Short mmCIF file of C-alpha atoms in Angstrom, two decimals:
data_model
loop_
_atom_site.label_atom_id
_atom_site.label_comp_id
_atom_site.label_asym_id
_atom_site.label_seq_id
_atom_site.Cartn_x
_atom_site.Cartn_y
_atom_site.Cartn_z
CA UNK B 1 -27.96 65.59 40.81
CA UNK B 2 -30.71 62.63 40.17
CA UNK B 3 -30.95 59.64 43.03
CA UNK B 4 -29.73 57.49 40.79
CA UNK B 5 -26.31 59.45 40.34
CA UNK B 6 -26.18 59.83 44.19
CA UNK B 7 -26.92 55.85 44.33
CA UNK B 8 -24.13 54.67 42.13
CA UNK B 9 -21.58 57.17 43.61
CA UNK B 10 -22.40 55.27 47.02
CA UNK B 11 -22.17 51.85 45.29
CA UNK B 12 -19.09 52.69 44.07
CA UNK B 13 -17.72 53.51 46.92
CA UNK B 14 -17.75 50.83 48.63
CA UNK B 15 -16.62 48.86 45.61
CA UNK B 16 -13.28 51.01 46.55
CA UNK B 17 -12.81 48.76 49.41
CA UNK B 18 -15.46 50.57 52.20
CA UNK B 19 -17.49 47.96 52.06
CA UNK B 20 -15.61 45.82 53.91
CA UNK B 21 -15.28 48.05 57.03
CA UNK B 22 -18.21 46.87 58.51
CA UNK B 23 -21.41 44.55 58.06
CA UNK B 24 -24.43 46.83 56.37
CA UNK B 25 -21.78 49.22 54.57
CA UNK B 26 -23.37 49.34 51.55
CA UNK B 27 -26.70 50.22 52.39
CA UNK B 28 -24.96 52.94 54.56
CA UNK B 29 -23.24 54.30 51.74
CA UNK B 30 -26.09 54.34 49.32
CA UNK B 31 -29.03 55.46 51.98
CA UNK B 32 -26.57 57.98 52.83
CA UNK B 33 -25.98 59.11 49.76
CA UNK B 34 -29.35 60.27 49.18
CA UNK B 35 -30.31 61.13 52.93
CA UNK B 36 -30.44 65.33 52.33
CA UNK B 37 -33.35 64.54 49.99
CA UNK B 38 -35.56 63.62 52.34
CA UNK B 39 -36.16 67.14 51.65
CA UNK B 40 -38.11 66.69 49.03
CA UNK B 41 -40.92 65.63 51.58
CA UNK B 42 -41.99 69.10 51.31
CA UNK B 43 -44.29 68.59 48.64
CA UNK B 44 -46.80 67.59 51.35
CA UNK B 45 -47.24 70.83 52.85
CA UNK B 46 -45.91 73.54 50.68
CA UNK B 47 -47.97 75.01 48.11
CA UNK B 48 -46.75 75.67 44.13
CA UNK B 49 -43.57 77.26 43.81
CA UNK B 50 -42.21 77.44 47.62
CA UNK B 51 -40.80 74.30 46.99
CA UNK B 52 -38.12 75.90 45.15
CA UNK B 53 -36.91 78.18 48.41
CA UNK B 54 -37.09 74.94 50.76
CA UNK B 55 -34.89 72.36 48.51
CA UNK B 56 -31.41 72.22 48.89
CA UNK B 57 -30.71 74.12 52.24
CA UNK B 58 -31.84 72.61 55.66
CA UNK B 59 -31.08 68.87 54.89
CA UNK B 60 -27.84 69.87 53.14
CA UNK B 61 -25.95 72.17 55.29
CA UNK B 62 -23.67 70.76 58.47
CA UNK B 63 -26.14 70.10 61.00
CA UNK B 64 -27.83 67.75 58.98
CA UNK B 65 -25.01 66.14 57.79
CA UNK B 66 -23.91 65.28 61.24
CA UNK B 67 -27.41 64.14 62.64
CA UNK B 68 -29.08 61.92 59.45
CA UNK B 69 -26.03 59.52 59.42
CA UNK B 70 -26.71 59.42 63.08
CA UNK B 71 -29.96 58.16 62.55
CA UNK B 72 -29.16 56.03 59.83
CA UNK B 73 -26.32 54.19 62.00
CA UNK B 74 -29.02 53.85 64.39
CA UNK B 75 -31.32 52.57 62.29
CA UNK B 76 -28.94 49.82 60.48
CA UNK B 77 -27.23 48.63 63.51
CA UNK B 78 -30.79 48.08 65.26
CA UNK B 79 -31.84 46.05 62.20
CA UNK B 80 -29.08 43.89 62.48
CA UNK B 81 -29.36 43.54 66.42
CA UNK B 82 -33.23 42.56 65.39
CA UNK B 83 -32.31 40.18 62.83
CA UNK B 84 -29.91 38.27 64.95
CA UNK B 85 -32.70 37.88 67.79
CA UNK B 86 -34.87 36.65 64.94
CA UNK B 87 -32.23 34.08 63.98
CA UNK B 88 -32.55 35.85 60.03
CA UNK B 89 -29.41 37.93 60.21
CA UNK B 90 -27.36 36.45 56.87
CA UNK B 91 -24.52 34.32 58.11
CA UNK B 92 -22.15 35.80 55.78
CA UNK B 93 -22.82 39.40 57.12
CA UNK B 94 -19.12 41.02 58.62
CA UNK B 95 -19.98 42.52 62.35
CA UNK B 96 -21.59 45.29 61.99
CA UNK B 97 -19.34 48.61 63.85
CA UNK B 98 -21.51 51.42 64.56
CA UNK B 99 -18.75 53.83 64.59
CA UNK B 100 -17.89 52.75 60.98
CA UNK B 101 -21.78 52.90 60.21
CA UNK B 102 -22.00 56.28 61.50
CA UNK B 103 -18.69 57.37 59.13
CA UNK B 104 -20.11 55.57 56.04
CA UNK B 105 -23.02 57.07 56.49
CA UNK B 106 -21.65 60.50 56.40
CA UNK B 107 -19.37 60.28 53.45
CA UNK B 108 -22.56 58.94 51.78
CA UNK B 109 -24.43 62.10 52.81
CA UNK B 110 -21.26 64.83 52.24
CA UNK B 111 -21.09 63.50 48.92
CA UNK B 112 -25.20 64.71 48.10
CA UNK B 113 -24.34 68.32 48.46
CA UNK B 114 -21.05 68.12 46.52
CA UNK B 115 -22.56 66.58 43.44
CA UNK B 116 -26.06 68.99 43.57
CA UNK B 117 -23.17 71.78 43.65
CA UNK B 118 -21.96 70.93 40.14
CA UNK B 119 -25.00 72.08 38.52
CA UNK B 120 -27.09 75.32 37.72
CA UNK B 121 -29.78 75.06 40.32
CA UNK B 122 -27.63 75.54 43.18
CA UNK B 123 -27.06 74.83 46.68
CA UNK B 124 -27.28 76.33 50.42
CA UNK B 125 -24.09 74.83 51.91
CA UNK B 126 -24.04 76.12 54.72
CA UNK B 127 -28.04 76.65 56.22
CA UNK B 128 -29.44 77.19 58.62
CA UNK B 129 -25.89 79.68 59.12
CA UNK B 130 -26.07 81.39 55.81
CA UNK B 131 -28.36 81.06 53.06
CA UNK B 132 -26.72 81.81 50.31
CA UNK B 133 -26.28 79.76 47.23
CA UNK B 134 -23.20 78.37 45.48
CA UNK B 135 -23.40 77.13 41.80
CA UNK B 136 -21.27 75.03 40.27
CA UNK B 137 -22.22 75.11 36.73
CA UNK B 138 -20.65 72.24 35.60
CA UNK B 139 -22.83 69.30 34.79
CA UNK B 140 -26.44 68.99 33.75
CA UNK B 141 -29.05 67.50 36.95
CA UNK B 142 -29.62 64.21 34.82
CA UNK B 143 -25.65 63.43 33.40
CA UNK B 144 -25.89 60.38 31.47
CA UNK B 145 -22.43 59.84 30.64
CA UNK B 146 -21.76 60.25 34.44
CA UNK B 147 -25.01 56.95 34.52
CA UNK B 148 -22.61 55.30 32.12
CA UNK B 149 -19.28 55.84 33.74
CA UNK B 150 -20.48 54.68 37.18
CA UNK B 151 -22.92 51.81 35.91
CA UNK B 152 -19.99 50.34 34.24
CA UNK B 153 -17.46 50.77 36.73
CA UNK B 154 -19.75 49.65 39.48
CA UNK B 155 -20.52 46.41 36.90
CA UNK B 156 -16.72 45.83 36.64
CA UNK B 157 -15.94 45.83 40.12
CA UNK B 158 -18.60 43.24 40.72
CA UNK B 159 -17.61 40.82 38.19
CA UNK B 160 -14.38 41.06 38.77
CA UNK B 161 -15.04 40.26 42.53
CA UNK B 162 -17.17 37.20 41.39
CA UNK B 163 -14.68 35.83 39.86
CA UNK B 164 -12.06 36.49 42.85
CA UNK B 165 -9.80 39.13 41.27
CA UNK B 166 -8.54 42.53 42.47
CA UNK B 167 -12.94 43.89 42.18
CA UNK B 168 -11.55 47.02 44.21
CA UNK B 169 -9.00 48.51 40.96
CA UNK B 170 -12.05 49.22 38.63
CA UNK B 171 -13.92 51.23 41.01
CA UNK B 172 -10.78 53.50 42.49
CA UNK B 173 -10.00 53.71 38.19
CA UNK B 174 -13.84 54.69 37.89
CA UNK B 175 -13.67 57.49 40.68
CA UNK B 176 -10.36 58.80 38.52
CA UNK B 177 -12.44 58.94 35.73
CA UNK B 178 -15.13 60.72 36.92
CA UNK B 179 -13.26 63.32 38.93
CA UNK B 180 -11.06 63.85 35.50
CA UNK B 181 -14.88 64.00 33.51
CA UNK B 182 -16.03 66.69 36.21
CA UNK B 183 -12.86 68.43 36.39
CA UNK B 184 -12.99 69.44 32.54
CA UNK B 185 -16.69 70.10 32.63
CA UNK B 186 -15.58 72.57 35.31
CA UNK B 187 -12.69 74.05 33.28
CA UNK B 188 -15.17 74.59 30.14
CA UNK B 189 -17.37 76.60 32.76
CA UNK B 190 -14.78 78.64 34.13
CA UNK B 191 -12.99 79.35 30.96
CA UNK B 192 -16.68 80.48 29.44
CA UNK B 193 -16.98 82.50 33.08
CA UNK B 194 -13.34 83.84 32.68
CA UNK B 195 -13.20 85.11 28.99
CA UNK B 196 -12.95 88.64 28.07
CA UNK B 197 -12.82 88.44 24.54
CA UNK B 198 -16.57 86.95 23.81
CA UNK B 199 -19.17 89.29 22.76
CA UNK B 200 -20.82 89.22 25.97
CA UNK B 201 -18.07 90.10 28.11
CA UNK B 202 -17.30 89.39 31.58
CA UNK B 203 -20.25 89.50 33.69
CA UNK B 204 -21.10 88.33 37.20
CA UNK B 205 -24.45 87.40 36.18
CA UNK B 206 -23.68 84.97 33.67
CA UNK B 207 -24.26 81.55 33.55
CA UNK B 208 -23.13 78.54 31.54
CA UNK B 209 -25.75 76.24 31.51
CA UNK B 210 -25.11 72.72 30.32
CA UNK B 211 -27.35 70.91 28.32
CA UNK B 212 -28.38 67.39 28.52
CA UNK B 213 -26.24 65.18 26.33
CA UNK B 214 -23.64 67.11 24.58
CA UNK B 215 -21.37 67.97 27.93
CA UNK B 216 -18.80 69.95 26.02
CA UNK B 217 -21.25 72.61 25.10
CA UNK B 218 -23.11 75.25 26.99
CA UNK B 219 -26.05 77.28 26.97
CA UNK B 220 -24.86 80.97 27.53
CA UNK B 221 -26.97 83.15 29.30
CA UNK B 222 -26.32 86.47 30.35
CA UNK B 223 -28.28 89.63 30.85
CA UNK B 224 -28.06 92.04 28.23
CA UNK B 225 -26.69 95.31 29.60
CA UNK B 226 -28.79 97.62 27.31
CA UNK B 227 -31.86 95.89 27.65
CA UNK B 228 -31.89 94.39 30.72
CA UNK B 229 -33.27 91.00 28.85
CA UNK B 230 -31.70 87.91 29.47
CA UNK B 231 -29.85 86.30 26.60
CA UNK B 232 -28.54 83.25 25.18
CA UNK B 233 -25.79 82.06 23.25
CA UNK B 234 -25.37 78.33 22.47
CA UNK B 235 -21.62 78.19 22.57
CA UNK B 236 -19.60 74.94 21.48
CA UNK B 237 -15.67 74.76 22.38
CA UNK B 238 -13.82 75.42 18.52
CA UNK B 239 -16.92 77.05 16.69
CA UNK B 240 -17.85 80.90 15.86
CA UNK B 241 -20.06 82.07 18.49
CA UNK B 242 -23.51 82.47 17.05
CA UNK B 243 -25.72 85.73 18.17
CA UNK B 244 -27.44 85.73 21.03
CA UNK B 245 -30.98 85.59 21.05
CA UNK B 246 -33.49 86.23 23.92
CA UNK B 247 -34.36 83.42 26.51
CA UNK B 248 -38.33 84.34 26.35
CA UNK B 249 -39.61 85.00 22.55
CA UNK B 250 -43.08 86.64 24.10
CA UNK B 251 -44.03 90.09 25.08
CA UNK B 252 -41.35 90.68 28.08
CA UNK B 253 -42.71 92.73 31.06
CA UNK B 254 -40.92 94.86 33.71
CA UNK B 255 -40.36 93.35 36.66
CA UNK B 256 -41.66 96.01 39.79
CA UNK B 257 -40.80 96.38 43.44
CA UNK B 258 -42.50 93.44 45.02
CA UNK B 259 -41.48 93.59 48.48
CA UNK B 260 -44.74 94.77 49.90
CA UNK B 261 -46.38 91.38 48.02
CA UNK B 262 -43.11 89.10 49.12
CA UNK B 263 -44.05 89.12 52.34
CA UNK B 264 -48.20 88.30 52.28
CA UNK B 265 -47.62 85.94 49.05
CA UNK B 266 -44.91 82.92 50.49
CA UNK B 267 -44.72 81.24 46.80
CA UNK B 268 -43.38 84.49 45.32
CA UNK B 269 -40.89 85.75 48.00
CA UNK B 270 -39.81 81.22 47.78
CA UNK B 271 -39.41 81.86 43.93
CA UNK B 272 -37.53 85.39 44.47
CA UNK B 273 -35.13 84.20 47.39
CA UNK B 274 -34.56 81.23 44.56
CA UNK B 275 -34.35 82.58 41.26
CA UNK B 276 -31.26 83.26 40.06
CA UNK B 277 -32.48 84.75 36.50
CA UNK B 278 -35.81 85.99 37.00
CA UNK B 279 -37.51 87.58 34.04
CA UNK B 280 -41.16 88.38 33.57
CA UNK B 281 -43.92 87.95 30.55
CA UNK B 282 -47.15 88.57 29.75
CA UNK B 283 -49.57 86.52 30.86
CA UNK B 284 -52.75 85.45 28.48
CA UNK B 285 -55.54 86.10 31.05
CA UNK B 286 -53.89 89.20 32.10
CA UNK B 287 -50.95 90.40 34.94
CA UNK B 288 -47.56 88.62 34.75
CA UNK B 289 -46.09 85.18 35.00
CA UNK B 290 -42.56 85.20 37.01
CA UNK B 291 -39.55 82.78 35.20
CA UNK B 292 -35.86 82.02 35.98
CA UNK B 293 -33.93 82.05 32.32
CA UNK B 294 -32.35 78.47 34.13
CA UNK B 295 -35.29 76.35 33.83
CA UNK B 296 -37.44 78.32 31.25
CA UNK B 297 -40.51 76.79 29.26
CA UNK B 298 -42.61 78.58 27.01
CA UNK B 299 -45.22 75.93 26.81
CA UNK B 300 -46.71 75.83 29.78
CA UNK B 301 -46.84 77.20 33.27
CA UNK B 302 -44.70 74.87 35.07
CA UNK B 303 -43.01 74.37 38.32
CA UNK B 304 -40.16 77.02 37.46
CA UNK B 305 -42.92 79.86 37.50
CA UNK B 306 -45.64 81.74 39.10
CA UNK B 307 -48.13 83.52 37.97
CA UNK B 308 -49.09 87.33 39.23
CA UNK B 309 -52.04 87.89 38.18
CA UNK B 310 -52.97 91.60 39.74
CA UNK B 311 -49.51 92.83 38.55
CA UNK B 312 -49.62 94.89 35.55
CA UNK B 313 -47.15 94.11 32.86
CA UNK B 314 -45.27 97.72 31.84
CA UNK B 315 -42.62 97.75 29.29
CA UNK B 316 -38.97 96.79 30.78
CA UNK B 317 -36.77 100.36 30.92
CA UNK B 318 -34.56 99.10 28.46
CA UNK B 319 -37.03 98.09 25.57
#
C-alpha cells in the first residue's frame, strides 16, 4: 500500500491506547510502519526495470523485521537521552522504555508487509528464505476509502481526547471497520477466484484486479486457454458478465526462451522473476517490448516494461 495508508494505520494505533506505553510511541509506530520501504532506496543504483525484482522482499521478510525496529528503538531512545542533556526534552513526554520502543516499533513494521499483501503486486514474505510471492488481491495500492476510514477515525480519536473523553473507542471502532472493509474486499476476490460457473472458469492464473475507486468491482484477467492471450473481464457483483476482451489491443508477439539473455541482461531476468502476467508486443522501432497484464499501459513505455529490442516478434502459437 501507499505511505500514507501505512502512516495512518500507525497513527491509529496508538490512538487504540499504545501510545501511552511509552514516551516517543507514536513516532515508533508510524516510522515503523513504513520502515521496509526504505527499500525503495534502490532507485540509486539499479537501472530501469530491476527495481521491480528488488521491492518488496529483503526489507520485508523476518530478518528485517526483527533488526529495523532495533534500530529505530535505538535511534528514538538516543534522541530522547540527547534531548534531556540538552535540557529540550518536552516536559510532558512519558519515560521513554526501550523494550516498549523496540515492540512498537515492530508492530509498526509487521503491519507494512500485511497491508502490501492485500494487493496485486505482491509480496516476498519470507526473503532472503524463499522468494516466492504471495498476492492478496484484495485492495487497490492507493485505497481511498481505506484514506477516509482511517483519516476520520484517527480525527475522532483526537478530538475526542481534546476534549477528555474515552479518544481510545473511535480508533479500536475504526480498526473494526477496516478489518470488516478488507475482509469483504477479500471475500469478493475469493468468490471471483473460487467460481466455476463464469465463462472463464477456474484457473490458477487468474487474477482479480481491483480498480481504483469502485472497491466492489474487479478487473478480471485471465489467460485465455486457446490463445494463450491474456484477457479481461470487468466484472461488477449483480451484473451480466460482459465479454472479455484482450489486455493489449496491438500486434501481440510470442514470447521466446530467454534464459540465455536472463542471465547477461539483469533488468529482464528482475522483470521475469517479477511479472506475474507477462505478455509481449510489437515494438515501433523494431524487436519486442515485455508487459505484465497487472500494470499495463499502452501509451507509453513505462516502468512496468522493458523493451527487447534484438528479439524478433513471431506470432504467439495460439493466434
Amino acid at each position: 500500500m501507499d505511505n500514507l495508508t501505512h502512516s495512518l494505520v500507525g497513527a491509529v494505533l496508538g490512538q487504540a491506547g499504545l501510545k501511552r506505553r511509552t514516551g516517543l510511541a507514536m513516532p515508533a509506530l508510524i516510522i515503523g510502519a513504513n520502515l521496509p520501504d526504505i527499500d525503495a532506496a534502490c532507485f540509486f543504483w539499479l537501472e530501469g526495470a530491476e527495481h521491480l525484482g528488488f521491492r518488496r522482499g529483503i526489507t520485508h521478510g523476518p530478518p528485517a523485521l526483527v533488526l529495523l525496529p532495533l534500530v529505530l528503538a535505538g535511534l528514538l531512545w538516543g534522541w530522547d537521552r540527547w534531548q534531556a542533556k540538552r535540557g529540550t526534552r518536552p516536559k510532558d513526554r512519558l519515560p521513554v522504555h526501550f523494550g516498549w520502543l523496540y515492540a512498537l516499533g515492530f508492530l509498526g513494521a509487521l503491519s507494512h508487509p500485511l497491508l502490501d499483501w492485500l494487493n496485486v503486486y505482491g509480496i516476498r514474505f519470507f526473503e532472503p528464505f524463499s522468494s516466492a510471492w504471495s498476492y492478496g488481491d484484495t485492495l487497490f495500492i492507493i485505497d481511498v476509502w481505506l484514506w477516509a476510514l482511517l483519516g476520520l477515525t484517527l480525527w475522532a480519536s483526537l478530538r475526542s481526547e481534546k476534549k477528555g473523553g474515552k479518544w481510545r473507542r473511535p480508533a479500536w471502532i475504526g480498526i473494526a471497520v477496516g478489518l470488516a472493509y478488507i475482509g469483504a474486499n477479500w471475500a469478493i476476490s475469493a468468490g471471483i477466484k473460487a467460481s466455476s460457473h463464469s465463462p472463464y472458469g477456474l484457473q490458477a492464473d487468474l487474477i482479480p484486479s481491483p480498480p481504483p475507486l469502485e472497491f466492489w468491482k474487479r478487473d478480471v484477467i485471465y489467460r485465455d486457454p486457446e490463445t494463450g492471450r491474456w484477457m479481461m473481464i470487468d466484472y461488477s457483483p449483480g451484473s451480466a458478465i460482459p465479454d472479455a476482451v484482450p489486455v493489449a489491443q496491438g500486434q501481440p508477439c510470442a514470447i521466446p526462451d530467454l534464459s540465455a539473455l536472463r542471465k547477461e541482461d539483469g533488468e529482464l531476468d528482475a522483470f521475469l522473476f517479477w511479472s506475474r502476467a507477462p505478455f509481449a508486443t510489437r515494438a515501433q522501432g523494431g524487436g519486442i517490448v515485455l508487459h505484465d497484464a497487472r500494470f499495463y499501459d499502452p501509451r507509453a513505455r513505462d516502468r512496468f516494461s522493458i523493451a527487447l529490442p534484438d528479439t524478433p516478434c513471431e506470432e504467439p502459437a495460439g493466434e
